[in-house]
JSON list of C-alpha atoms and ligand atoms in Angstrom, two decimals:
[
{"chain": "A", "resi": 1, "resn": "UNK", "atom": "CA", "xyz": [31.69, 20.08, 3.55]},
{"chain": "A", "resi": 2, "resn": "UNK", "atom": "CA", "xyz": [28.37, 18.36, 3.18]},
{"chain": "A", "resi": 3, "resn": "UNK", "atom": "CA", "xyz": [25.29, 20.17, 1.70]},
{"chain": "A", "resi": 4, "resn": "UNK", "atom": "CA", "xyz": [22.36, 20.79, 3.74]},
{"chain": "A", "resi": 5, "resn": "UNK", "atom": "CA", "xyz": [20.42, 18.07, 1.54]},
{"chain": "A", "resi": 6, "resn": "UNK", "atom": "CA", "xyz": [23.24, 15.89, 2.32]},
{"chain": "A", "resi": 7, "resn": "UNK", "atom": "CA", "xyz": [23.09, 16.18, 6.07]},
{"chain": "A", "resi": 8, "resn": "UNK", "atom": "CA", "xyz": [19.00, 15.90, 5.97]},
{"chain": "A", "resi": 9, "resn": "UNK", "atom": "CA", "xyz": [19.34, 12.71, 3.94]},
{"chain": "A", "resi": 10, "resn": "UNK", "atom": "CA", "xyz": [21.40, 11.28, 6.61]},
{"chain": "A", "resi": 11, "resn": "UNK", "atom": "CA", "xyz": [19.01, 12.27, 9.71]},
{"chain": "A", "resi": 12, "resn": "UNK", "atom": "CA", "xyz": [15.64, 11.90, 8.03]},
{"chain": "A", "resi": 13, "resn": "UNK", "atom": "CA", "xyz": [14.70, 8.56, 9.31]},
{"chain": "A", "resi": 14, "resn": "UNK", "atom": "CA", "xyz": [12.78, 6.14, 7.12]},
{"chain": "A", "resi": 15, "resn": "UNK", "atom": "CA", "xyz": [9.04, 5.79, 7.95]},
{"chain": "A", "resi": 16, "resn": "UNK", "atom": "CA", "xyz": [8.53, 2.64, 9.95]},
{"chain": "A", "resi": 17, "resn": "UNK", "atom": "CA", "xyz": [5.49, 0.36, 10.48]},
{"chain": "A", "resi": 18, "resn": "UNK", "atom": "CA", "xyz": [3.53, 1.52, 13.34]},
{"chain": "A", "resi": 19, "resn": "UNK", "atom": "CA", "xyz": [4.78, 5.49, 12.77]},
{"chain": "A", "resi": 20, "resn": "UNK", "atom": "CA", "xyz": [2.40, 8.07, 11.90]},
{"chain": "A", "resi": 21, "resn": "UNK", "atom": "CA", "xyz": [2.29, 8.89, 8.21]},
{"chain": "A", "resi": 22, "resn": "UNK", "atom": "CA", "xyz": [4.56, 12.01, 7.91]},
{"chain": "A", "resi": 23, "resn": "UNK", "atom": "CA", "xyz": [2.38, 14.85, 6.56]},
{"chain": "A", "resi": 24, "resn": "UNK", "atom": "CA", "xyz": [2.83, 16.85, 3.52]},
{"chain": "A", "resi": 25, "resn": "UNK", "atom": "CA", "xyz": [0.93, 19.30, 1.05]},
{"chain": "A", "resi": 26, "resn": "UNK", "atom": "CA", "xyz": [1.08, 18.56, -2.54]},
{"chain": "A", "resi": 27, "resn": "UNK", "atom": "CA", "xyz": [0.17, 19.26, -5.82]},
{"chain": "A", "resi": 28, "resn": "UNK", "atom": "CA", "xyz": [-1.39, 16.33, -7.75]},
{"chain": "A", "resi": 29, "resn": "UNK", "atom": "CA", "xyz": [-3.07, 15.50, -11.15]},
{"chain": "A", "resi": 30, "resn": "UNK", "atom": "CA", "xyz": [-6.32, 15.99, -9.01]},
{"chain": "A", "resi": 31, "resn": "UNK", "atom": "CA", "xyz": [-5.53, 18.99, -7.09]},
{"chain": "A", "resi": 32, "resn": "UNK", "atom": "CA", "xyz": [-4.04, 20.12, -4.01]},
{"chain": "A", "resi": 33, "resn": "UNK", "atom": "CA", "xyz": [-3.98, 17.37, -1.32]},
{"chain": "A", "resi": 34, "resn": "UNK", "atom": "CA", "xyz": [-3.21, 17.69, 2.44]},
{"chain": "A", "resi": 35, "resn": "UNK", "atom": "CA", "xyz": [-1.98, 14.44, 3.29]},
{"chain": "A", "resi": 36, "resn": "UNK", "atom": "CA", "xyz": [-2.78, 12.34, 5.50]},
{"chain": "A", "resi": 37, "resn": "UNK", "atom": "CA", "xyz": [-5.49, 14.80, 6.94]},
{"chain": "A", "resi": 38, "resn": "UNK", "atom": "CA", "xyz": [-7.78, 14.61, 3.68]},
{"chain": "A", "resi": 39, "resn": "UNK", "atom": "CA", "xyz": [-7.87, 10.63, 4.07]},
{"chain": "A", "resi": 40, "resn": "UNK", "atom": "CA", "xyz": [-8.84, 10.54, 7.48]},
{"chain": "A", "resi": 41, "resn": "UNK", "atom": "CA", "xyz": [-11.19, 7.57, 8.23]},
{"chain": "A", "resi": 42, "resn": "UNK", "atom": "CA", "xyz": [-10.02, 5.69, 5.17]},
{"chain": "A", "resi": 43, "resn": "UNK", "atom": "CA", "xyz": [-6.98, 3.38, 4.40]},
{"chain": "A", "resi": 44, "resn": "UNK", "atom": "CA", "xyz": [-4.79, 4.76, 1.81]},
{"chain": "A", "resi": 45, "resn": "UNK", "atom": "CA", "xyz": [-2.13, 3.01, -0.58]},
{"chain": "A", "resi": 46, "resn": "UNK", "atom": "CA", "xyz": [0.63, 5.75, -1.14]},
{"chain": "A", "resi": 47, "resn": "UNK", "atom": "CA", "xyz": [2.90, 4.39, -3.71]},
{"chain": "A", "resi": 48, "resn": "UNK", "atom": "CA", "xyz": [6.02, 5.80, -5.51]},
{"chain": "A", "resi": 49, "resn": "UNK", "atom": "CA", "xyz": [7.18, 4.98, -9.17]},
{"chain": "A", "resi": 50, "resn": "UNK", "atom": "CA", "xyz": [10.68, 5.79, -10.60]},
{"chain": "A", "resi": 51, "resn": "UNK", "atom": "CA", "xyz": [9.44, 7.98, -13.77]},
{"chain": "A", "resi": 52, "resn": "UNK", "atom": "CA", "xyz": [6.53, 9.07, -16.07]},
{"chain": "A", "resi": 53, "resn": "UNK", "atom": "CA", "xyz": [6.89, 7.53, -19.54]},
{"chain": "A", "resi": 54, "resn": "UNK", "atom": "CA", "xyz": [8.53, 4.13, -18.69]},
{"chain": "A", "resi": 55, "resn": "UNK", "atom": "CA", "xyz": [7.22, 0.90, -19.36]},
{"chain": "A", "resi": 56, "resn": "UNK", "atom": "CA", "xyz": [7.11, -0.99, -16.13]},
{"chain": "A", "resi": 57, "resn": "UNK", "atom": "CA", "xyz": [5.50, 2.22, -14.57]},
{"chain": "A", "resi": 58, "resn": "UNK", "atom": "CA", "xyz": [3.09, 2.32, -17.28]},
{"chain": "A", "resi": 59, "resn": "UNK", "atom": "CA", "xyz": [1.85, -1.27, -16.78]},
{"chain": "A", "resi": 60, "resn": "UNK", "atom": "CA", "xyz": [1.37, -0.56, -13.15]},
{"chain": "A", "resi": 61, "resn": "UNK", "atom": "CA", "xyz": [-0.40, 2.42, -13.49]},
{"chain": "A", "resi": 62, "resn": "UNK", "atom": "CA", "xyz": [-2.83, 0.81, -16.00]},
{"chain": "A", "resi": 63, "resn": "UNK", "atom": "CA", "xyz": [-3.39, -1.93, -13.46]},
{"chain": "A", "resi": 64, "resn": "UNK", "atom": "CA", "xyz": [-4.04, 0.51, -10.45]},
{"chain": "A", "resi": 65, "resn": "UNK", "atom": "CA", "xyz": [-6.59, 2.28, -12.80]},
{"chain": "A", "resi": 66, "resn": "UNK", "atom": "CA", "xyz": [-8.17, -1.00, -13.36]},
{"chain": "A", "resi": 67, "resn": "UNK", "atom": "CA", "xyz": [-8.55, -1.87, -9.69]},
{"chain": "A", "resi": 68, "resn": "UNK", "atom": "CA", "xyz": [-9.24, 1.51, -8.21]},
{"chain": "A", "resi": 69, "resn": "UNK", "atom": "CA", "xyz": [-12.89, 0.66, -7.67]},
{"chain": "A", "resi": 70, "resn": "UNK", "atom": "CA", "xyz": [-12.15, -2.64, -6.27]},
{"chain": "A", "resi": 71, "resn": "UNK", "atom": "CA", "xyz": [-9.73, -1.06, -3.72]},
{"chain": "A", "resi": 72, "resn": "UNK", "atom": "CA", "xyz": [-12.35, 1.80, -3.17]},
{"chain": "A", "resi": 73, "resn": "UNK", "atom": "CA", "xyz": [-14.86, -0.92, -2.14]},
{"chain": "A", "resi": 74, "resn": "UNK", "atom": "CA", "xyz": [-12.66, -1.95, 0.70]},
{"chain": "A", "resi": 75, "resn": "UNK", "atom": "CA", "xyz": [-12.40, 1.92, 1.86]},
{"chain": "A", "resi": 76, "resn": "UNK", "atom": "CA", "xyz": [-9.07, 2.11, 0.32]},
{"chain": "A", "resi": 77, "resn": "UNK", "atom": "CA", "xyz": [-7.73, 5.24, -1.67]},
{"chain": "A", "resi": 78, "resn": "UNK", "atom": "CA", "xyz": [-4.73, 5.30, -4.16]},
{"chain": "A", "resi": 79, "resn": "UNK", "atom": "CA", "xyz": [-2.30, 7.99, -4.32]},
{"chain": "A", "resi": 80, "resn": "UNK", "atom": "CA", "xyz": [0.77, 7.77, -6.55]},
{"chain": "A", "resi": 81, "resn": "UNK", "atom": "CA", "xyz": [3.90, 9.78, -6.63]},
{"chain": "A", "resi": 82, "resn": "UNK", "atom": "CA", "xyz": [7.20, 10.27, -8.84]},
{"chain": "A", "resi": 83, "resn": "UNK", "atom": "CA", "xyz": [9.73, 12.92, -8.81]},
{"chain": "A", "resi": 84, "resn": "UNK", "atom": "CA", "xyz": [8.28, 14.18, -12.21]},
{"chain": "A", "resi": 85, "resn": "UNK", "atom": "CA", "xyz": [6.30, 17.54, -12.54]},
{"chain": "A", "resi": 86, "resn": "UNK", "atom": "CA", "xyz": [2.63, 17.89, -13.16]},
{"chain": "A", "resi": 87, "resn": "UNK", "atom": "CA", "xyz": [2.67, 18.61, -16.80]},
{"chain": "A", "resi": 88, "resn": "UNK", "atom": "CA", "xyz": [4.70, 15.43, -17.34]},
{"chain": "A", "resi": 89, "resn": "UNK", "atom": "CA", "xyz": [2.09, 13.52, -15.15]},
{"chain": "A", "resi": 90, "resn": "UNK", "atom": "CA", "xyz": [-0.74, 14.84, -17.10]},
{"chain": "A", "resi": 91, "resn": "UNK", "atom": "CA", "xyz": [0.94, 14.02, -20.70]},
{"chain": "A", "resi": 92, "resn": "UNK", "atom": "CA", "xyz": [1.89, 10.72, -19.31]},
{"chain": "A", "resi": 93, "resn": "UNK", "atom": "CA", "xyz": [-1.54, 9.70, -18.14]},
{"chain": "A", "resi": 94, "resn": "UNK", "atom": "CA", "xyz": [-3.06, 11.12, -21.37]},
{"chain": "A", "resi": 95, "resn": "UNK", "atom": "CA", "xyz": [-0.71, 9.10, -23.52]},
{"chain": "A", "resi": 96, "resn": "UNK", "atom": "CA", "xyz": [-1.58, 5.91, -21.48]},
{"chain": "A", "resi": 97, "resn": "UNK", "atom": "CA", "xyz": [-5.32, 6.63, -22.04]},
{"chain": "A", "resi": 98, "resn": "UNK", "atom": "CA", "xyz": [-4.96, 7.43, -25.81]},
{"chain": "A", "resi": 99, "resn": "UNK", "atom": "CA", "xyz": [-2.49, 4.95, -26.82]},
{"chain": "A", "resi": 100, "resn": "UNK", "atom": "CA", "xyz": [-1.23, 2.10, -24.48]},
{"chain": "A", "resi": 101, "resn": "UNK", "atom": "CA", "xyz": [-2.74, -1.37, -24.53]},
{"chain": "A", "resi": 102, "resn": "UNK", "atom": "CA", "xyz": [-1.56, -3.94, -22.00]},
{"chain": "A", "resi": 103, "resn": "UNK", "atom": "CA", "xyz": [-2.89, -7.12, -21.11]},
{"chain": "A", "resi": 104, "resn": "UNK", "atom": "CA", "xyz": [-6.38, -6.57, -22.48]},
{"chain": "A", "resi": 105, "resn": "UNK", "atom": "CA", "xyz": [-6.48, -3.15, -20.88]},
{"chain": "A", "resi": 106, "resn": "UNK", "atom": "CA", "xyz": [-6.85, -0.08, -22.87]},
{"chain": "A", "resi": 107, "resn": "UNK", "atom": "CA", "xyz": [-8.53, 3.57, -22.73]},
{"chain": "A", "resi": 108, "resn": "UNK", "atom": "CA", "xyz": [-7.46, 3.30, -18.88]},
{"chain": "A", "resi": 109, "resn": "UNK", "atom": "CA", "xyz": [-8.02, 6.50, -17.35]},
{"chain": "A", "resi": 110, "resn": "UNK", "atom": "CA", "xyz": [-6.29, 7.17, -13.99]},
{"chain": "A", "resi": 111, "resn": "UNK", "atom": "CA", "xyz": [-8.44, 9.03, -11.71]},
{"chain": "A", "resi": 112, "resn": "UNK", "atom": "CA", "xyz": [-6.65, 8.98, -8.50]},
{"chain": "A", "resi": 113, "resn": "UNK", "atom": "CA", "xyz": [-3.98, 11.60, -7.67]},
{"chain": "A", "resi": 114, "resn": "UNK", "atom": "CA", "xyz": [-0.50, 11.49, -8.84]},
{"chain": "A", "resi": 115, "resn": "UNK", "atom": "CA", "xyz": [1.84, 13.79, -6.71]},
{"chain": "A", "resi": 116, "resn": "UNK", "atom": "CA", "xyz": [4.40, 15.93, -8.37]},
{"chain": "A", "resi": 117, "resn": "UNK", "atom": "CA", "xyz": [7.72, 15.93, -6.38]},
{"chain": "A", "resi": 118, "resn": "UNK", "atom": "CA", "xyz": [10.21, 17.46, -8.47]},
{"chain": "A", "resi": 119, "resn": "UNK", "atom": "CA", "xyz": [12.04, 18.86, -5.19]},
{"chain": "A", "resi": 120, "resn": "UNK", "atom": "CA", "xyz": [11.96, 14.99, -4.05]},
{"chain": "A", "resi": 121, "resn": "UNK", "atom": "CA", "xyz": [11.00, 16.37, -0.71]},
{"chain": "A", "resi": 122, "resn": "UNK", "atom": "CA", "xyz": [8.16, 14.03, -0.29]},
{"chain": "A", "resi": 123, "resn": "UNK", "atom": "CA", "xyz": [10.10, 11.04, -1.79]},
{"chain": "A", "resi": 124, "resn": "UNK", "atom": "CA", "xyz": [12.82, 11.65, 0.71]},
{"chain": "A", "resi": 125, "resn": "UNK", "atom": "CA", "xyz": [10.54, 12.01, 3.73]},
{"chain": "A", "resi": 126, "resn": "UNK", "atom": "CA", "xyz": [9.02, 8.69, 2.88]},
{"chain": "A", "resi": 127, "resn": "UNK", "atom": "CA", "xyz": [12.55, 6.89, 2.19]},
{"chain": "A", "resi": 128, "resn": "UNK", "atom": "CA", "xyz": [11.52, 6.38, -1.40]},
{"chain": "A", "resi": 129, "resn": "UNK", "atom": "CA", "xyz": [14.70, 7.60, -2.43]},
{"chain": "A", "resi": 130, "resn": "UNK", "atom": "CA", "xyz": [17.28, 4.65, -2.08]},
{"chain": "A", "resi": 131, "resn": "UNK", "atom": "CA", "xyz": [20.71, 5.89, -3.32]},
{"chain": "A", "resi": 132, "resn": "UNK", "atom": "CA", "xyz": [22.07, 2.38, -3.76]},
{"chain": "A", "resi": 133, "resn": "UNK", "atom": "CA", "xyz": [19.31, 1.81, -6.33]},
{"chain": "A", "resi": 134, "resn": "UNK", "atom": "CA", "xyz": [18.97, 5.52, -7.99]},
{"chain": "A", "resi": 135, "resn": "UNK", "atom": "CA", "xyz": [19.76, 8.83, -6.62]},
{"chain": "A", "resi": 136, "resn": "UNK", "atom": "CA", "xyz": [17.21, 10.43, -8.86]},
{"chain": "A", "resi": 137, "resn": "UNK", "atom": "CA", "xyz": [14.37, 8.05, -9.11]},
{"chain": "A", "resi": 138, "resn": "UNK", "atom": "CA", "xyz": [12.03, 6.88, -6.39]},
{"chain": "A", "resi": 139, "resn": "UNK", "atom": "CA", "xyz": [12.07, 3.05, -5.80]},
{"chain": "A", "resi": 140, "resn": "UNK", "atom": "CA", "xyz": [8.68, 1.18, -6.11]},
{"chain": "A", "resi": 141, "resn": "UNK", "atom": "CA", "xyz": [7.61, 1.93, -2.45]},
{"chain": "A", "resi": 142, "resn": "UNK", "atom": "CA", "xyz": [3.93, 0.69, -1.23]},
{"chain": "A", "resi": 143, "resn": "UNK", "atom": "CA", "xyz": [2.88, 2.36, 1.96]},
{"chain": "A", "resi": 144, "resn": "UNK", "atom": "CA", "xyz": [-0.38, 1.10, 3.49]},
{"chain": "A", "resi": 145, "resn": "UNK", "atom": "CA", "xyz": [-1.62, 3.75, 5.92]},
{"chain": "A", "resi": 146, "resn": "UNK", "atom": "CA", "xyz": [-4.74, 2.97, 8.16]},
{"chain": "A", "resi": 147, "resn": "UNK", "atom": "CA", "xyz": [-7.79, 5.30, 8.87]},
{"chain": "A", "resi": 148, "resn": "UNK", "atom": "CA", "xyz": [-6.00, 6.65, 12.02]},
{"chain": "A", "resi": 149, "resn": "UNK", "atom": "CA", "xyz": [-3.00, 7.88, 9.75]},
{"chain": "A", "resi": 150, "resn": "UNK", "atom": "CA", "xyz": [-0.67, 5.03, 10.97]},
{"chain": "A", "resi": 151, "resn": "UNK", "atom": "CA", "xyz": [1.80, 3.17, 8.62]},
{"chain": "A", "resi": 152, "resn": "UNK", "atom": "CA", "xyz": [0.72, -0.56, 8.96]},
{"chain": "A", "resi": 153, "resn": "UNK", "atom": "CA", "xyz": [2.82, -2.22, 6.13]},
{"chain": "A", "resi": 154, "resn": "UNK", "atom": "CA", "xyz": [5.71, -1.08, 3.75]},
{"chain": "A", "resi": 155, "resn": "UNK", "atom": "CA", "xyz": [6.74, -3.07, 0.67]},
{"chain": "A", "resi": 156, "resn": "UNK", "atom": "CA", "xyz": [9.73, -1.87, -1.53]},
{"chain": "A", "resi": 157, "resn": "UNK", "atom": "CA", "xyz": [10.45, -3.43, -5.15]},
{"chain": "A", "resi": 158, "resn": "UNK", "atom": "CA", "xyz": [13.57, -2.13, -7.15]},
{"chain": "A", "resi": 159, "resn": "UNK", "atom": "CA", "xyz": [13.31, -0.27, -10.40]},
{"chain": "A", "resi": 160, "resn": "UNK", "atom": "CA", "xyz": [13.13, -3.13, -12.71]},
{"chain": "A", "resi": 161, "resn": "UNK", "atom": "CA", "xyz": [10.54, -5.18, -10.77]},
{"chain": "A", "resi": 162, "resn": "UNK", "atom": "CA", "xyz": [6.63, -4.58, -11.42]},
{"chain": "A", "resi": 163, "resn": "UNK", "atom": "CA", "xyz": [4.33, -5.02, -8.32]},
{"chain": "A", "resi": 164, "resn": "UNK", "atom": "CA", "xyz": [2.02, -7.82, -7.81]},
{"chain": "A", "resi": 165, "resn": "UNK", "atom": "CA", "xyz": [-1.43, -6.14, -7.33]},
{"chain": "A", "resi": 166, "resn": "UNK", "atom": "CA", "xyz": [-2.99, -9.37, -6.01]},
{"chain": "A", "resi": 167, "resn": "UNK", "atom": "CA", "xyz": [-0.49, -9.38, -3.05]},
{"chain": "A", "resi": 168, "resn": "UNK", "atom": "CA", "xyz": [-1.17, -5.72, -2.45]},
{"chain": "A", "resi": 169, "resn": "UNK", "atom": "CA", "xyz": [-5.10, -6.27, -2.34]},
{"chain": "A", "resi": 170, "resn": "UNK", "atom": "CA", "xyz": [-4.48, -9.60, -0.17]},
{"chain": "A", "resi": 171, "resn": "UNK", "atom": "CA", "xyz": [-2.23, -7.51, 2.38]},
{"chain": "A", "resi": 172, "resn": "UNK", "atom": "CA", "xyz": [-5.04, -4.86, 2.60]},
{"chain": "A", "resi": 173, "resn": "UNK", "atom": "CA", "xyz": [-7.68, -7.37, 3.18]},
{"chain": "A", "resi": 174, "resn": "UNK", "atom": "CA", "xyz": [-5.69, -9.47, 5.55]},
{"chain": "A", "resi": 175, "resn": "UNK", "atom": "CA", "xyz": [-4.73, -6.28, 7.61]},
{"chain": "A", "resi": 176, "resn": "UNK", "atom": "CA", "xyz": [-8.36, -5.04, 7.79]},
{"chain": "A", "resi": 177, "resn": "UNK", "atom": "CA", "xyz": [-9.57, -8.59, 8.90]},
{"chain": "A", "resi": 178, "resn": "UNK", "atom": "CA", "xyz": [-6.98, -8.79, 11.55]},
{"chain": "A", "resi": 179, "resn": "UNK", "atom": "CA", "xyz": [-8.25, -5.49, 12.92]},
{"chain": "A", "resi": 180, "resn": "UNK", "atom": "CA", "xyz": [-11.89, -6.49, 12.60]},
{"chain": "A", "resi": 181, "resn": "UNK", "atom": "CA", "xyz": [-11.64, -10.10, 14.30]},
{"chain": "A", "resi": 182, "resn": "UNK", "atom": "CA", "xyz": [-8.52, -9.65, 16.42]},
{"chain": "A", "resi": 183, "resn": "UNK", "atom": "CA", "xyz": [-6.68, -12.33, 14.82]},
{"chain": "A", "resi": 184, "resn": "UNK", "atom": "CA", "xyz": [-3.60, -12.83, 12.59]},
{"chain": "A", "resi": 185, "resn": "UNK", "atom": "CA", "xyz": [-3.47, -14.59, 9.17]},
{"chain": "A", "resi": 186, "resn": "UNK", "atom": "CA", "xyz": [-0.92, -17.15, 8.18]},
{"chain": "A", "resi": 187, "resn": "UNK", "atom": "CA", "xyz": [1.20, -17.57, 5.07]},
{"chain": "A", "resi": 188, "resn": "UNK", "atom": "CA", "xyz": [-0.75, -17.13, 1.89]},
{"chain": "A", "resi": 189, "resn": "UNK", "atom": "CA", "xyz": [-3.95, -16.49, 3.83]},
{"chain": "A", "resi": 190, "resn": "UNK", "atom": "CA", "xyz": [-7.04, -15.69, 1.68]},
{"chain": "A", "resi": 191, "resn": "UNK", "atom": "CA", "xyz": [-10.54, -14.85, 2.84]},
{"chain": "A", "resi": 192, "resn": "UNK", "atom": "CA", "xyz": [-12.18, -18.24, 3.96]},
{"chain": "A", "resi": 193, "resn": "UNK", "atom": "CA", "xyz": [-8.94, -19.71, 4.97]},
{"chain": "A", "resi": 194, "resn": "UNK", "atom": "CA", "xyz": [-8.32, -20.38, 8.91]},
{"chain": "A", "resi": 195, "resn": "UNK", "atom": "CA", "xyz": [-6.95, -17.81, 11.00]},
{"chain": "A", "resi": 196, "resn": "UNK", "atom": "CA", "xyz": [-4.46, -17.68, 13.53]},
{"chain": "A", "resi": 197, "resn": "UNK", "atom": "CA", "xyz": [-5.42, -16.98, 17.27]},
{"chain": "A", "resi": 198, "resn": "UNK", "atom": "CA", "xyz": [-2.86, -14.62, 18.86]},
{"chain": "A", "resi": 199, "resn": "UNK", "atom": "CA", "xyz": [-0.36, -16.55, 21.16]},
{"chain": "A", "resi": 200, "resn": "UNK", "atom": "CA", "xyz": [-1.04, -17.02, 24.80]},
{"chain": "A", "resi": 201, "resn": "UNK", "atom": "CA", "xyz": [0.46, -14.36, 27.05]},
{"chain": "A", "resi": 202, "resn": "UNK", "atom": "CA", "xyz": [1.46, -16.64, 29.83]},
{"chain": "A", "resi": 203, "resn": "UNK", "atom": "CA", "xyz": [2.38, -20.19, 30.68]},
{"chain": "A", "resi": 204, "resn": "UNK", "atom": "CA", "xyz": [-1.17, -20.56, 32.53]},
{"chain": "A", "resi": 205, "resn": "UNK", "atom": "CA", "xyz": [-3.12, -18.93, 29.75]},
{"chain": "A", "resi": 206, "resn": "UNK", "atom": "CA", "xyz": [-0.95, -21.60, 27.21]},
{"chain": "A", "resi": 207, "resn": "UNK", "atom": "CA", "xyz": [-1.75, -24.60, 29.26]},
{"chain": "A", "resi": 208, "resn": "UNK", "atom": "CA", "xyz": [-5.32, -23.63, 29.40]},
{"chain": "A", "resi": 209, "resn": "UNK", "atom": "CA", "xyz": [-5.70, -23.21, 25.69]},
{"chain": "A", "resi": 210, "resn": "UNK", "atom": "CA", "xyz": [-4.29, -26.46, 25.05]},
{"chain": "A", "resi": 211, "resn": "UNK", "atom": "CA", "xyz": [-6.60, -28.28, 27.26]},
{"chain": "A", "resi": 212, "resn": "UNK", "atom": "CA", "xyz": [-9.65, -26.31, 26.47]},
{"chain": "A", "resi": 213, "resn": "UNK", "atom": "CA", "xyz": [-9.26, -26.06, 23.03]},
{"chain": "A", "resi": 214, "resn": "UNK", "atom": "CA", "xyz": [-12.65, -27.02, 21.52]},
{"chain": "A", "resi": 215, "resn": "UNK", "atom": "CA", "xyz": [-14.27, -27.09, 18.09]},
{"chain": "A", "resi": 216, "resn": "UNK", "atom": "CA", "xyz": [-14.02, -23.07, 17.92]},
{"chain": "A", "resi": 217, "resn": "UNK", "atom": "CA", "xyz": [-10.26, -23.30, 18.10]},
{"chain": "A", "resi": 218, "resn": "UNK", "atom": "CA", "xyz": [-7.48, -26.17, 17.32]},
{"chain": "A", "resi": 219, "resn": "UNK", "atom": "CA", "xyz": [-4.29, -25.96, 19.01]},
{"chain": "A", "resi": 220, "resn": "UNK", "atom": "CA", "xyz": [-1.23, -28.16, 17.32]},
{"chain": "A", "resi": 221, "resn": "UNK", "atom": "CA", "xyz": [0.55, -26.74, 20.26]},
{"chain": "A", "resi": 222, "resn": "UNK", "atom": "CA", "xyz": [0.34, -24.07, 22.88]},
{"chain": "A", "resi": 223, "resn": "UNK", "atom": "CA", "xyz": [1.70, -21.37, 20.43]},
{"chain": "A", "resi": 224, "resn": "UNK", "atom": "CA", "xyz": [-0.12, -22.60, 17.01]},
{"chain": "A", "resi": 225, "resn": "UNK", "atom": "CA", "xyz": [-3.86, -22.18, 17.46]},
{"chain": "A", "resi": 226, "resn": "UNK", "atom": "CA", "xyz": [-6.21, -21.70, 14.47]},
{"chain": "A", "resi": 227, "resn": "UNK", "atom": "CA", "xyz": [-9.91, -21.17, 14.19]},
{"chain": "A", "resi": 228, "resn": "UNK", "atom": "CA", "xyz": [-12.26, -20.85, 11.31]},
{"chain": "A", "resi": 229, "resn": "UNK", "atom": "CA", "xyz": [-13.41, -17.58, 9.86]},
{"chain": "A", "resi": 230, "resn": "UNK", "atom": "CA", "xyz": [-16.20, -17.87, 7.51]},
{"chain": "A", "resi": 231, "resn": "UNK", "atom": "CA", "xyz": [-15.40, -15.97, 4.03]},
{"chain": "A", "resi": 232, "resn": "UNK", "atom": "CA", "xyz": [-18.62, -14.28, 4.11]},
{"chain": "A", "resi": 233, "resn": "UNK", "atom": "CA", "xyz": [-18.05, -12.86, 7.55]},
{"chain": "A", "resi": 234, "resn": "UNK", "atom": "CA", "xyz": [-14.59, -11.52, 6.02]},
{"chain": "A", "resi": 235, "resn": "UNK", "atom": "CA", "xyz": [-16.14, -10.18, 2.98]},
{"chain": "A", "resi": 236, "resn": "UNK", "atom": "CA", "xyz": [-19.12, -8.53, 4.87]},
{"chain": "A", "resi": 237, "resn": "UNK", "atom": "CA", "xyz": [-16.78, -6.69, 7.23]},
{"chain": "A", "resi": 238, "resn": "UNK", "atom": "CA", "xyz": [-14.29, -5.48, 4.72]},
{"chain": "A", "resi": 239, "resn": "UNK", "atom": "CA", "xyz": [-16.49, -4.87, 1.49]},
{"chain": "A", "resi": 240, "resn": "UNK", "atom": "CA", "xyz": [-18.62, -1.82, 1.28]},
{"chain": "A", "resi": 241, "resn": "UNK", "atom": "CA", "xyz": [-20.89, -3.14, -1.58]},
{"chain": "B", "resi": 301, "resn": "BEZ", "atom": "C1", "xyz": [10.37, 1.24, -15.94]},
{"chain": "B", "resi": 301, "resn": "BEZ", "atom": "O1", "xyz": [9.35, 1.65, -15.39]},
{"chain": "B", "resi": 301, "resn": "BEZ", "atom": "O2", "xyz": [10.03, 0.71, -17.07]},
{"chain": "B", "resi": 301, "resn": "BEZ", "atom": "C2", "xyz": [11.75, 1.40, -15.35]},
{"chain": "B", "resi": 301, "resn": "BEZ", "atom": "C3", "xyz": [11.81, 2.74, -14.61]},
{"chain": "B", "resi": 301, "resn": "BEZ", "atom": "C4", "xyz": [13.06, 2.75, -14.21]},
{"chain": "B", "resi": 301, "resn": "BEZ", "atom": "C5", "xyz": [14.02, 1.81, -14.45]},
{"chain": "B", "resi": 301, "resn": "BEZ", "atom": "C6", "xyz": [13.78, 0.75, -15.03]},
{"chain": "B", "resi": 301, "resn": "BEZ", "atom": "C7", "xyz": [12.51, 0.35, -15.76]}
]
């Protein structure tokens, strides 16, 4: 006979790109939060880590703390989660500030909220517990949630692999650029690189596009059209200061 938890585990779908971010209330190191309502109008990176007082997680928290203002400048807030309790979170963050030095970072203060989730309720809602990897620790998930509370991208890493923060930042800027300029961004895109003009939706438009491609847009073929997008324009659109 299965327990209620086992049944729930089977029927709770993993949140997917395009879904509304599942809502919850939580205790955090910065007080109670109502998610995602408290973050309306802002992008949020909701990320999980396996456990407090572990080295890879420590290196990640120090890096997020260093980058917090850089993310805030793109209208993006950070929210962390692990299935540890509040007092463990507080003790760990104090230890990081007082004792840990990593890649030139020291006295790093984590000012963004870290959710306590000892019951794993939130981690399960977000598919952060992946039993093939661990039944008791959250994988390293990164949810990008837009100002309307919609999940726009998800990245998962295993327990042993620290995240790449350049990629997390690049993905955020790329999605904001796509929204702002109605374009798509090609492989390894960085602000200042050419962008992709979304493909034509019909044979007529496809032919027209290739024939009328002018200096603005370059089409190698009907499905592969790019255009310039000035770095300054991108940065003006996505950076607040
Ligand atoms: C770490 O953060 O160091 C870690 C956590 C769980 C498993 C392996 C490494």
